[in-house]
Short mmCIF file of the C-alpha atoms (twelve columns), coordinates in Angstrom:
data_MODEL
# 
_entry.id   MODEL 
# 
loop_
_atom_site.group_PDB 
_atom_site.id 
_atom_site.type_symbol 
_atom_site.label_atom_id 
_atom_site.label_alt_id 
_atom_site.label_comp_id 
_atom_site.label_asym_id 
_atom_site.label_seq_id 
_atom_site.Cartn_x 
_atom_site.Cartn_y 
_atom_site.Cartn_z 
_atom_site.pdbx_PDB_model_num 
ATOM 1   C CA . UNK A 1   16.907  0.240   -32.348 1 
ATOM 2   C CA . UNK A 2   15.218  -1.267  -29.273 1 
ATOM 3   C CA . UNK A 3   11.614  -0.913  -28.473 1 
ATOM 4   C CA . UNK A 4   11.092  1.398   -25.773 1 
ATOM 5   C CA . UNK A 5   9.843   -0.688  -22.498 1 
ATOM 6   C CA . UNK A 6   7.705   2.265   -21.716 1 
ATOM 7   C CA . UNK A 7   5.244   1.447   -24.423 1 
ATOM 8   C CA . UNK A 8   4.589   -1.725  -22.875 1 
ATOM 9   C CA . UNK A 9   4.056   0.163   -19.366 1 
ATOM 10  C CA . UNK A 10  0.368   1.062   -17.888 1 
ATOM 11  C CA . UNK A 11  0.303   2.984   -14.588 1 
ATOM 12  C CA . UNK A 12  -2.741  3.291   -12.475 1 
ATOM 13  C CA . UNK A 13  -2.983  6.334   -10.218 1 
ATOM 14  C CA . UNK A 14  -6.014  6.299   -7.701  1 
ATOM 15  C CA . UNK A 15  -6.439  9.668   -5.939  1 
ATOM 16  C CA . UNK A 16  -8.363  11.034  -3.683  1 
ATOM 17  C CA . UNK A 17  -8.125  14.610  -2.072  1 
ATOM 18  C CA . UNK A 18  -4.123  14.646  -3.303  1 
ATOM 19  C CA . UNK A 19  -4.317  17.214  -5.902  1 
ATOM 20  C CA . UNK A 20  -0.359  18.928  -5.657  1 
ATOM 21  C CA . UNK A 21  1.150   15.710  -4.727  1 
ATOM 22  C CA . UNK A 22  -0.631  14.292  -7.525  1 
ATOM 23  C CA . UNK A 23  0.282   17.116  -9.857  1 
ATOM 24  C CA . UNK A 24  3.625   16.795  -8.774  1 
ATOM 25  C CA . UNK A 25  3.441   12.835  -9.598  1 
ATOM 26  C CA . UNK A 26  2.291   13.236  -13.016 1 
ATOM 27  C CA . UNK A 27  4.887   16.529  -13.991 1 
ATOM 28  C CA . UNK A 28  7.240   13.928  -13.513 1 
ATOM 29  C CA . UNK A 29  5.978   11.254  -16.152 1 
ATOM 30  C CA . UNK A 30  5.121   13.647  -18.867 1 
ATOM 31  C CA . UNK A 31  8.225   13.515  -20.594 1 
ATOM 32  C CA . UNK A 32  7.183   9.803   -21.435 1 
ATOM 33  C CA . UNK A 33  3.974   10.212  -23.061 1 
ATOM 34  C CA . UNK A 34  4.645   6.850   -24.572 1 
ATOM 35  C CA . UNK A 35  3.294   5.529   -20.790 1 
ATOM 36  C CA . UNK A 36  -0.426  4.825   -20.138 1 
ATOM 37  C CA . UNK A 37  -1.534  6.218   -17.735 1 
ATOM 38  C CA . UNK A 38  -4.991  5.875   -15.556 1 
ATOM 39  C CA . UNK A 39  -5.661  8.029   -12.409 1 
ATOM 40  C CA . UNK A 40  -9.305  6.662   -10.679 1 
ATOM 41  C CA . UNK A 41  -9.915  9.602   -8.406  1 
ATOM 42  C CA . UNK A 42  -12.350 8.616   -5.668  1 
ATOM 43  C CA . UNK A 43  -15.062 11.610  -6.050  1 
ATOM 44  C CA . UNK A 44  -12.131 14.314  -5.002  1 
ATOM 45  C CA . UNK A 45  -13.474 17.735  -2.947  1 
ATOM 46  C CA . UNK A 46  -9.773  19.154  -3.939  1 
ATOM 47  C CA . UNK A 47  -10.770 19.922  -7.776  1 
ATOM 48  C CA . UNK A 48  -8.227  17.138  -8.595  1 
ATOM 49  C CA . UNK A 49  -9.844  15.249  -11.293 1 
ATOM 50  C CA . UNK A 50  -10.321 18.829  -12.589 1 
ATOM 51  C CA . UNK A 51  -6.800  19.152  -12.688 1 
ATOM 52  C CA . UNK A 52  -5.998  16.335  -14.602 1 
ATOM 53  C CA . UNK A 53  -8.835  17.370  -16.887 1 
ATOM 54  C CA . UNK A 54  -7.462  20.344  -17.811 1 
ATOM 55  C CA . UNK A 55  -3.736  19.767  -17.659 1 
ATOM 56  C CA . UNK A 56  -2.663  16.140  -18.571 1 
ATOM 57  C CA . UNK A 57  -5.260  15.697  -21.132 1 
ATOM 58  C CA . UNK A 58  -3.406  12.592  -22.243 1 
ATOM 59  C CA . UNK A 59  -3.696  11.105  -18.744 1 
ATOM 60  C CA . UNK A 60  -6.810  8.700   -19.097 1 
ATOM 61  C CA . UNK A 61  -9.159  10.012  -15.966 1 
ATOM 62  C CA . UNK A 62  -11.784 7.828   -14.349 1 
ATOM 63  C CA . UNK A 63  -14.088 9.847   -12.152 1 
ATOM 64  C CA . UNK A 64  -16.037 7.950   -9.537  1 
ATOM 65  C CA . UNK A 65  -18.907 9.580   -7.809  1 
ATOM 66  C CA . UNK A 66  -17.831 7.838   -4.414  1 
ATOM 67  C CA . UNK A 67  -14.711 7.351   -2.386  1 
ATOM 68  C CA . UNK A 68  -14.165 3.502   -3.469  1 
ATOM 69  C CA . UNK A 69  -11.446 2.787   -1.500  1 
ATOM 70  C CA . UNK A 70  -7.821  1.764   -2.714  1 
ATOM 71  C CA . UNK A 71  -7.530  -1.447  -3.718  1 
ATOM 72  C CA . UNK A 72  -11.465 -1.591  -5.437  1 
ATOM 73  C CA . UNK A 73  -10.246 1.535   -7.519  1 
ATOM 74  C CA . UNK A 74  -6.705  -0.074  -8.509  1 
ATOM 75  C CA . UNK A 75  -8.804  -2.897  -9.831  1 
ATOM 76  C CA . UNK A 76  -10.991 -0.834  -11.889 1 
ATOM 77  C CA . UNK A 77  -8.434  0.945   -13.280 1 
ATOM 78  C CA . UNK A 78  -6.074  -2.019  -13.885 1 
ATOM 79  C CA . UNK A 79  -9.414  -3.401  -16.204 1 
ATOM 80  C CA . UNK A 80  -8.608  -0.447  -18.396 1 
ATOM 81  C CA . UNK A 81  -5.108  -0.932  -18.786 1 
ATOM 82  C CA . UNK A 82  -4.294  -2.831  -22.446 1 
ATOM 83  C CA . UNK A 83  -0.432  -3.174  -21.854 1 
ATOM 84  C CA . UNK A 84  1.545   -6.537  -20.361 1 
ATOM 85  C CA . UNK A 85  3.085   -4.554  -17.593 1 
ATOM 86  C CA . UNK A 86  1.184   -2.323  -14.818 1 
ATOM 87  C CA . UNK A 87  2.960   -0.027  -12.249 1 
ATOM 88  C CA . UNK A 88  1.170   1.022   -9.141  1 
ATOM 89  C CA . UNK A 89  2.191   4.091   -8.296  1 
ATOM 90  C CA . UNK A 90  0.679   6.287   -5.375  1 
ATOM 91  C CA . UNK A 91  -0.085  10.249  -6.307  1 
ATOM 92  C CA . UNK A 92  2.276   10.549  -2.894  1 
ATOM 93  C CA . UNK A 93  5.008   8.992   -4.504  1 
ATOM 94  C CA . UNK A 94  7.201   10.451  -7.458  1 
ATOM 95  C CA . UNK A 95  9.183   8.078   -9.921  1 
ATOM 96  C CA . UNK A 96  11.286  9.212   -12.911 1 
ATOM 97  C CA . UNK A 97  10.640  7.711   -16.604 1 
ATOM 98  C CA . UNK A 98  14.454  6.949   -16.204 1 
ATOM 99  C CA . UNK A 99  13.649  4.505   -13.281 1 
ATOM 100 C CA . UNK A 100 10.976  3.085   -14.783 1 
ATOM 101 C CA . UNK A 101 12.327  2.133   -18.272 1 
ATOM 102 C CA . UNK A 102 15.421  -0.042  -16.102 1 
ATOM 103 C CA . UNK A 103 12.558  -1.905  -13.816 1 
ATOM 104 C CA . UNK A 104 10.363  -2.565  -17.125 1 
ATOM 105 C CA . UNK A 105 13.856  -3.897  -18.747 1 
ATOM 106 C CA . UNK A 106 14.171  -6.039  -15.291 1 
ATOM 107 C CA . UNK A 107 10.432  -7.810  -16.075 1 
ATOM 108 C CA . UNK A 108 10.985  -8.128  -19.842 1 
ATOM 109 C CA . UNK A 109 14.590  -10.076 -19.089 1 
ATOM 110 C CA . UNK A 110 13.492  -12.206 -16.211 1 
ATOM 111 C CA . UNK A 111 10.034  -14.031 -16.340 1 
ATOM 112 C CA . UNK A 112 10.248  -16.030 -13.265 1 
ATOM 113 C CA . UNK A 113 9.421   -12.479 -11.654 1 
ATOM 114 C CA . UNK A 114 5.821   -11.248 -11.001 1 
ATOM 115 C CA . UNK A 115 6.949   -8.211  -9.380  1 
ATOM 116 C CA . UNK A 116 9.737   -5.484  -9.083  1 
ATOM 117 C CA . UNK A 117 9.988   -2.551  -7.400  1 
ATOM 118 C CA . UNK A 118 12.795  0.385   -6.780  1 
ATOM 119 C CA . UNK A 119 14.220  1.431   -3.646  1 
ATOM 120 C CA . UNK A 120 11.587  4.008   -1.880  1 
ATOM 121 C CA . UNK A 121 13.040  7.224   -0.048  1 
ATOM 122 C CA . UNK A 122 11.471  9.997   2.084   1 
ATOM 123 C CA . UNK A 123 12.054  13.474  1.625   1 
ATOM 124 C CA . UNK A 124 15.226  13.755  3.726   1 
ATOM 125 C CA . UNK A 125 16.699  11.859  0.638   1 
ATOM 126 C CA . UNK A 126 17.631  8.287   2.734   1 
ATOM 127 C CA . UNK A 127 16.214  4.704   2.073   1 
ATOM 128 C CA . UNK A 128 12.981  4.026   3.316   1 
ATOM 129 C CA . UNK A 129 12.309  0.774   1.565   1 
ATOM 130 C CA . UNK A 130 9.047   -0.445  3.849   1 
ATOM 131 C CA . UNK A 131 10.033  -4.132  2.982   1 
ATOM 132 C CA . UNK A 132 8.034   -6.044  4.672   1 
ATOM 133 C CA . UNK A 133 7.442   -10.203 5.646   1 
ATOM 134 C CA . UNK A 134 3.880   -10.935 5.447   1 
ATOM 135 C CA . UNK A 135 1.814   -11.410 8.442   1 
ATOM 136 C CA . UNK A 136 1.851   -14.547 10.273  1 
ATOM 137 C CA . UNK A 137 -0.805  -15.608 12.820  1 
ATOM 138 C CA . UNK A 138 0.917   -14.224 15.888  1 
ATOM 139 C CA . UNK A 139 1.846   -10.452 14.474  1 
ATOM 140 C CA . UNK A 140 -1.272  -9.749  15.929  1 
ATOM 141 C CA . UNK A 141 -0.228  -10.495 19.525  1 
ATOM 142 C CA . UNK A 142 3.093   -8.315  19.415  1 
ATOM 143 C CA . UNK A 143 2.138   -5.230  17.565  1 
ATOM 144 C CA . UNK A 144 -0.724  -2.525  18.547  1 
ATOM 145 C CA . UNK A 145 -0.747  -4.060  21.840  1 
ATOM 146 C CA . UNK A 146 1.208   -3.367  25.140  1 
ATOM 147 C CA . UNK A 147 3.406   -6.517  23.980  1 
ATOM 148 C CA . UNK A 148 4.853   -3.899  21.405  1 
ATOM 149 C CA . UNK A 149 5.901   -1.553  24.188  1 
ATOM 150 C CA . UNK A 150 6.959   -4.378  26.585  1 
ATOM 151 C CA . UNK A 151 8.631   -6.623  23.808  1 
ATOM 152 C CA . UNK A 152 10.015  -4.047  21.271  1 
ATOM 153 C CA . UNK A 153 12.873  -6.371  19.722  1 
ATOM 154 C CA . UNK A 154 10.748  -9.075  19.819  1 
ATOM 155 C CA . UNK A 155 11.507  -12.130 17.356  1 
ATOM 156 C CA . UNK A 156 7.988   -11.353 15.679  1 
ATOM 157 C CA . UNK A 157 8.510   -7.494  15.254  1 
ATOM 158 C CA . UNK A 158 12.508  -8.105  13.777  1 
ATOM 159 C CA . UNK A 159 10.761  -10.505 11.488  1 
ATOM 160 C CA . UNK A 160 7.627   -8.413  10.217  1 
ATOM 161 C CA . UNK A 161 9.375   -5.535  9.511   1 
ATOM 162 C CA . UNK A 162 12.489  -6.765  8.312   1 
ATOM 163 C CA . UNK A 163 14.859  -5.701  10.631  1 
ATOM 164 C CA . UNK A 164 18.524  -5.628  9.918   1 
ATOM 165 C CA . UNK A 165 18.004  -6.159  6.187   1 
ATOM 166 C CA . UNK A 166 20.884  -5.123  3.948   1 
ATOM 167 C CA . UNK A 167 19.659  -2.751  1.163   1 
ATOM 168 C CA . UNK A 168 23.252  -2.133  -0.589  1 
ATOM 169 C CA . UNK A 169 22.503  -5.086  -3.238  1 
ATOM 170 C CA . UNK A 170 19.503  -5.876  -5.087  1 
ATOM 171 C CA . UNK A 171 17.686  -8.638  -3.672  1 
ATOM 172 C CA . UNK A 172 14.471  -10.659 -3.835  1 
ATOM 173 C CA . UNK A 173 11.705  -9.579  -1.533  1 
ATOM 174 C CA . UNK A 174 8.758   -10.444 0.386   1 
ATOM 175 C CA . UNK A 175 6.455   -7.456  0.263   1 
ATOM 176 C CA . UNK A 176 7.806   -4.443  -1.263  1 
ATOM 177 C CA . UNK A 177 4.695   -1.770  -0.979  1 
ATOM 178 C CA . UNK A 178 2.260   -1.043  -3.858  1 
ATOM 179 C CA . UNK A 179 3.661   2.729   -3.153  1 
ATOM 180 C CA . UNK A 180 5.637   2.335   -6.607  1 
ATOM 181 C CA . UNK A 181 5.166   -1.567  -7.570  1 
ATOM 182 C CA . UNK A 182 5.789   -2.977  -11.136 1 
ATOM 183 C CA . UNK A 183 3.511   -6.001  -11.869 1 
ATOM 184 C CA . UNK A 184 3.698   -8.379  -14.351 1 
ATOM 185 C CA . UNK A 185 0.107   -8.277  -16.283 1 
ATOM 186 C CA . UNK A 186 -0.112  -12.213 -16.758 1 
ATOM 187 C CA . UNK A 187 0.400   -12.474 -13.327 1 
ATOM 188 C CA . UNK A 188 -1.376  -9.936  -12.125 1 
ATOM 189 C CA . UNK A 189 -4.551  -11.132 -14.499 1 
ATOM 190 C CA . UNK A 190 -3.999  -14.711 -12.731 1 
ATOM 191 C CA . UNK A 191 -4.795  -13.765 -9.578  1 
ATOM 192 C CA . UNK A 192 -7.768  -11.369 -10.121 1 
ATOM 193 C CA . UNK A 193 -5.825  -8.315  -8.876  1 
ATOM 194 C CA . UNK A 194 -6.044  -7.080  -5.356  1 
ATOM 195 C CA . UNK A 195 -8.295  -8.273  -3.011  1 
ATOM 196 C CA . UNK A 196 -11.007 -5.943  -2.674  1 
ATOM 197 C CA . UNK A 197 -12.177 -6.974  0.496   1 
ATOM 198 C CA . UNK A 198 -8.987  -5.295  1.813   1 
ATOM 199 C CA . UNK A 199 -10.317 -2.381  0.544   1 
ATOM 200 C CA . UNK A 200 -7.878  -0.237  2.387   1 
ATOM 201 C CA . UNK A 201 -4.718  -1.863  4.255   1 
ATOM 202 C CA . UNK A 202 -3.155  -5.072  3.661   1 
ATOM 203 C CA . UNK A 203 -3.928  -5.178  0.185   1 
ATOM 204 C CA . UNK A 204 -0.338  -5.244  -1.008  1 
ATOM 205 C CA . UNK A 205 0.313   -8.099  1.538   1 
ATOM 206 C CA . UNK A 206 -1.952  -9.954  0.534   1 
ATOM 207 C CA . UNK A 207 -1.274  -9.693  -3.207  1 
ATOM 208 C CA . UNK A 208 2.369   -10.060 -2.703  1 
ATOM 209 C CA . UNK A 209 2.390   -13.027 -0.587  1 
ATOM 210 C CA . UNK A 210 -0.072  -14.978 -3.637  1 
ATOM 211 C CA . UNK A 211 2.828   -13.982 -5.902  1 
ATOM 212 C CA . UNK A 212 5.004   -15.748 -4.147  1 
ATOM 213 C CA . UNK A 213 2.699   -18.448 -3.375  1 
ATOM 214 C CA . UNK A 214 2.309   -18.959 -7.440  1 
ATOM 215 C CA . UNK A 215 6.035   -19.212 -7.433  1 
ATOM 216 C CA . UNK A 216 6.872   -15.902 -8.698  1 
ATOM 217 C CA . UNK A 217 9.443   -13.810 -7.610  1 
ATOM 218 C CA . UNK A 218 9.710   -9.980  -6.466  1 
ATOM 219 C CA . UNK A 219 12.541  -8.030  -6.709  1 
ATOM 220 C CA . UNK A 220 14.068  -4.877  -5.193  1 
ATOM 221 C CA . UNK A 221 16.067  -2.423  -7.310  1 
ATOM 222 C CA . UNK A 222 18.246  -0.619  -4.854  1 
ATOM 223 C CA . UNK A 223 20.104  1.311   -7.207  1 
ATOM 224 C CA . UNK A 224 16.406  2.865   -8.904  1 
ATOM 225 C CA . UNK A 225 15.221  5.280   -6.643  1 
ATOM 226 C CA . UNK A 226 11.431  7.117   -6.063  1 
ATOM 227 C CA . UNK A 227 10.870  9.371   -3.440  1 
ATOM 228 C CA . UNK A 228 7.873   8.450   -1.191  1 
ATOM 229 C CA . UNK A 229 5.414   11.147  0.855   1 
ATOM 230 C CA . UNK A 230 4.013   8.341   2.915   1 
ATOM 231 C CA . UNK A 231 0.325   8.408   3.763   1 
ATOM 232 C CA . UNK A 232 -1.467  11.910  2.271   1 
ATOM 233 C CA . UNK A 233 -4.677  9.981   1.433   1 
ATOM 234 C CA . UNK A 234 -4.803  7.556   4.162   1 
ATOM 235 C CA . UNK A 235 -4.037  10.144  7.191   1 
ATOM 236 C CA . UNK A 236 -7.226  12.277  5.993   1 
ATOM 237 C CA . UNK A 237 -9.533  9.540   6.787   1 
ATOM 238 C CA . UNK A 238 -11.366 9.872   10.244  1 
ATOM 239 C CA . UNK A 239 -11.873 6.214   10.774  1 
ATOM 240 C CA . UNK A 240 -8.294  5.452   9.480   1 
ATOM 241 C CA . UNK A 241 -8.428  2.690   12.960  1 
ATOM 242 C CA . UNK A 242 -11.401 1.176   12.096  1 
ATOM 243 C CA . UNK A 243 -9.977  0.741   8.680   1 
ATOM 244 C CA . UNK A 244 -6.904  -0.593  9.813   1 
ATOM 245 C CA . UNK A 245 -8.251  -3.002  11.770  1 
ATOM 246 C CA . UNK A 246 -10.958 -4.356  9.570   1 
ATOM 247 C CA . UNK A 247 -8.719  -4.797  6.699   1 
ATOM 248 C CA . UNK A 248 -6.311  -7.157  9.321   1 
ATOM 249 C CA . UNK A 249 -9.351  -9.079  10.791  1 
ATOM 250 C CA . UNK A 250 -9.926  -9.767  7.060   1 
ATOM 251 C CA . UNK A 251 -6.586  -10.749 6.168   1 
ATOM 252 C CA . UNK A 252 -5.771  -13.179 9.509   1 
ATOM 253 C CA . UNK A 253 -8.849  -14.385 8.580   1 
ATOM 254 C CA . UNK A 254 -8.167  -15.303 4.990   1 
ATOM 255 C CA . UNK A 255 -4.787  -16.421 5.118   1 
ATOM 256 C CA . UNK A 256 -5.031  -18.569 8.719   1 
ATOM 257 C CA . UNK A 257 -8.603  -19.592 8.656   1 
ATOM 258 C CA . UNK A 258 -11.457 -19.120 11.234  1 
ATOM 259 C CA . UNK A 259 -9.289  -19.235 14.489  1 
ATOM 260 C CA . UNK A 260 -7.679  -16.363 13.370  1 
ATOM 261 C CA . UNK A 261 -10.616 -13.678 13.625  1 
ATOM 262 C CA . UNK A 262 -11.113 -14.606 17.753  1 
ATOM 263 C CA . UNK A 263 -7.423  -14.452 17.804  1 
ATOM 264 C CA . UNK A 264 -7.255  -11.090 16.502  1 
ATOM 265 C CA . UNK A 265 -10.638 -9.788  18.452  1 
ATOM 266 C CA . UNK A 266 -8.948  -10.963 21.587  1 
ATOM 267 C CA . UNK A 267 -5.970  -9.175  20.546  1 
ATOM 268 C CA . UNK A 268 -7.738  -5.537  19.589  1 
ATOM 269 C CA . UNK A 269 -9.426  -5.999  22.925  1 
ATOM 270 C CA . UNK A 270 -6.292  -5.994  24.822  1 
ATOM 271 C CA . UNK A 271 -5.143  -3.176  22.938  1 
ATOM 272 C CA . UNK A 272 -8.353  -0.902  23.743  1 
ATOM 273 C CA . UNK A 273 -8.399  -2.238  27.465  1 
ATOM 274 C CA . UNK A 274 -4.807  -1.241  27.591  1 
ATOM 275 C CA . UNK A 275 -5.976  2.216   25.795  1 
ATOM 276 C CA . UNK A 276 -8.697  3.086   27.844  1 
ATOM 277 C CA . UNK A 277 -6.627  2.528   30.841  1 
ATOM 278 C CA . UNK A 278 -3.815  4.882   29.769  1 
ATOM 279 C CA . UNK A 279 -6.653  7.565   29.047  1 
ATOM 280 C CA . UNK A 280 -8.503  6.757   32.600  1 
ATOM 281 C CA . UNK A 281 -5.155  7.262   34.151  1 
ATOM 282 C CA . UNK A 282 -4.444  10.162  31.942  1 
ATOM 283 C CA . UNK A 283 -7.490  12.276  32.908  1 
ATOM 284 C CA . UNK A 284 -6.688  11.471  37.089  1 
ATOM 285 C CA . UNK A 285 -3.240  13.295  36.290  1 
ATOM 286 C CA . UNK A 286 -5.353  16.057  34.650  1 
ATOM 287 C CA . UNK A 287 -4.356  15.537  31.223  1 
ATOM 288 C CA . UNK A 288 -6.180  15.395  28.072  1 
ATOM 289 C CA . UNK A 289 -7.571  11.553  26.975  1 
ATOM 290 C CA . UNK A 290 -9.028  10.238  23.961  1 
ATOM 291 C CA . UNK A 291 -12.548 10.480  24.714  1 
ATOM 292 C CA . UNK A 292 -13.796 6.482   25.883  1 
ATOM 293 C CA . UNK A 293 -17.124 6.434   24.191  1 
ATOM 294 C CA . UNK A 294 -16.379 6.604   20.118  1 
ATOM 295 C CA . UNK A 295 -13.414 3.990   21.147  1 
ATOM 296 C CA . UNK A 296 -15.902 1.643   22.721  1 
ATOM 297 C CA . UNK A 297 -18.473 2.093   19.765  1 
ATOM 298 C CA . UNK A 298 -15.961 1.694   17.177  1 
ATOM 299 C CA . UNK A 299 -14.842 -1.380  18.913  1 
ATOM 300 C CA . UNK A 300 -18.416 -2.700  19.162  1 
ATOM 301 C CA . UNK A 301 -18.435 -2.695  15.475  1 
ATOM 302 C CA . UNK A 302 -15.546 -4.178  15.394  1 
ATOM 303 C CA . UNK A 303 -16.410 -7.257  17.288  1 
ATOM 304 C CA . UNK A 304 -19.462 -8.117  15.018  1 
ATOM 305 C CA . UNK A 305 -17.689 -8.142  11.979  1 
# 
């Protein structure tokens, strides 16, 4: 008899005000107790690392005494994982030891792959894969500013998001997202795990695109399935924006050098002129405005970075 892949399978979980998704995540992988499994909870107010506590008791818990951020509390718990493969896997997002054991399988039988993933839906039950192209220098220019609204079929846009992209087969892939990611350990060991500096956003960019740059190879699963609740951590931050666009001055700036961060100031500022206008134009018509002062101090930030 076969080895189960699931012994060879770490998952980190990193959590962070999620409790009943997360609950709901984990109910799903204890019939596989043969798994590893590591939730960092970033200093949770929602008794969730209580939760865990009391019961998964098999679930390894790391409890920080600070909100870390994503990808700095993926690394951590990645450091405690002891097996060759490591799934990511959101507390949003729900995944079935039956899936898993199939995309473990994939890794074991394929070793020019760093990466697989299954096809991710929403709650309606249809595909929402998020497959993305990394970032090139000029996404910048055609998305958050008015060029999205003016240009919305751009060439840039089609390209980023992957537009027109044929999901019936499984295929190799750019950028699937870290929602429910499978990672080879080797690989993942060679390059240092996720940048922390994109402690937030573009983390799973940038650590897909230096997969590919290694010459590894990520694949999509369409016929494995997990069922994505996109964003419950993220959308409870209050400076979610500033996030956002600190993580992409970061990455433009690692990936196309130091043109890129003036590119992408000069971009944000269009974007906030653009905003502020809207709202000026919004309160003459007597209708409610994001107020102008927090934009223009979070954007003063912004700039000095």
């Amino acid at each position: 008899m076969s080895p189960d892949p699931l012994d060879r399978v770490s998952v980190v979980i990193v959590s962070w005000n999620v409790r009943a998704q997360l609950q709901r995540a984990l109910k799903l992988l204890a019939s596989a107790q043969e798994l590893e499994i590591i939730v960092v909870d970033n200093a949770s107010e929602d008794q969730s690392a209580e939760m865990v506590a009391a019961e998964f008791p098999w679930v390894r818990l790391v409890r920080n005494q600070s909100n870390t951020l994503y990808a700095p509390a993926v690394n951590q718990g990645a450091a405690l994982c002891e097996r060759p493969w490591l799934l990511l896997l959101n507390p949003d997002c729900e995944v079935a030891p039956e899936t898993l054991r199939p995309l473990a399988q994939f890794l074991k039988e394929n070793s020019e792959y760093g990466a697989a993933a299954p096809l991710l839906t929403d709650g309606t039950g249809q595909a929402a894969p998020g497959i993305m192209e990394a970032p090139g220098f000029w996404t910048p220019l055609f998305f958050g500013t008015p060029l999205e609204r003016w240009l919305p079929n751009s060439r840039e846009l089609k390209r980023w998001f992957c537009r027109g992209r044929d999901y019936s087969q499984d295929q190799d892939v750019p950028q699937p997202p870290a929602a429910c990611l499978l990672v080879r350990r080797s690989s993942w060991d060679l390059l240092e795990g996720m940048d922390s500096n994109l402690a937030l956003f573009f983390n799973d960019a940038d650590l897909c695109l230096r997969l590919i740059q290694g010459d590894q190879r990520i694949r999509l699963l369409t016929g494995l399935r997990a069922l994505h609740r996109t964003g419950s951590s993220t959308r409870q931050l209050p400076d979610f924006a500033a996030h956002w666009h600190r993580d992409r001055l970061r990455y433009q700036r690692k990936h196309f050098g130091f043109w890129a961060g003036p590119f992408v100031k000069l971009c944000t500022s269009w974007s906030l002129l653009d905003l502020l206008l809207r709202g000026f134009w919004s309160r003459l018509r007597g209708r409610p405005a994001e107020p102008a002062l927090p934009l223009l101090r979070a954007f003063g930030r912004f700039v000095l970075q």
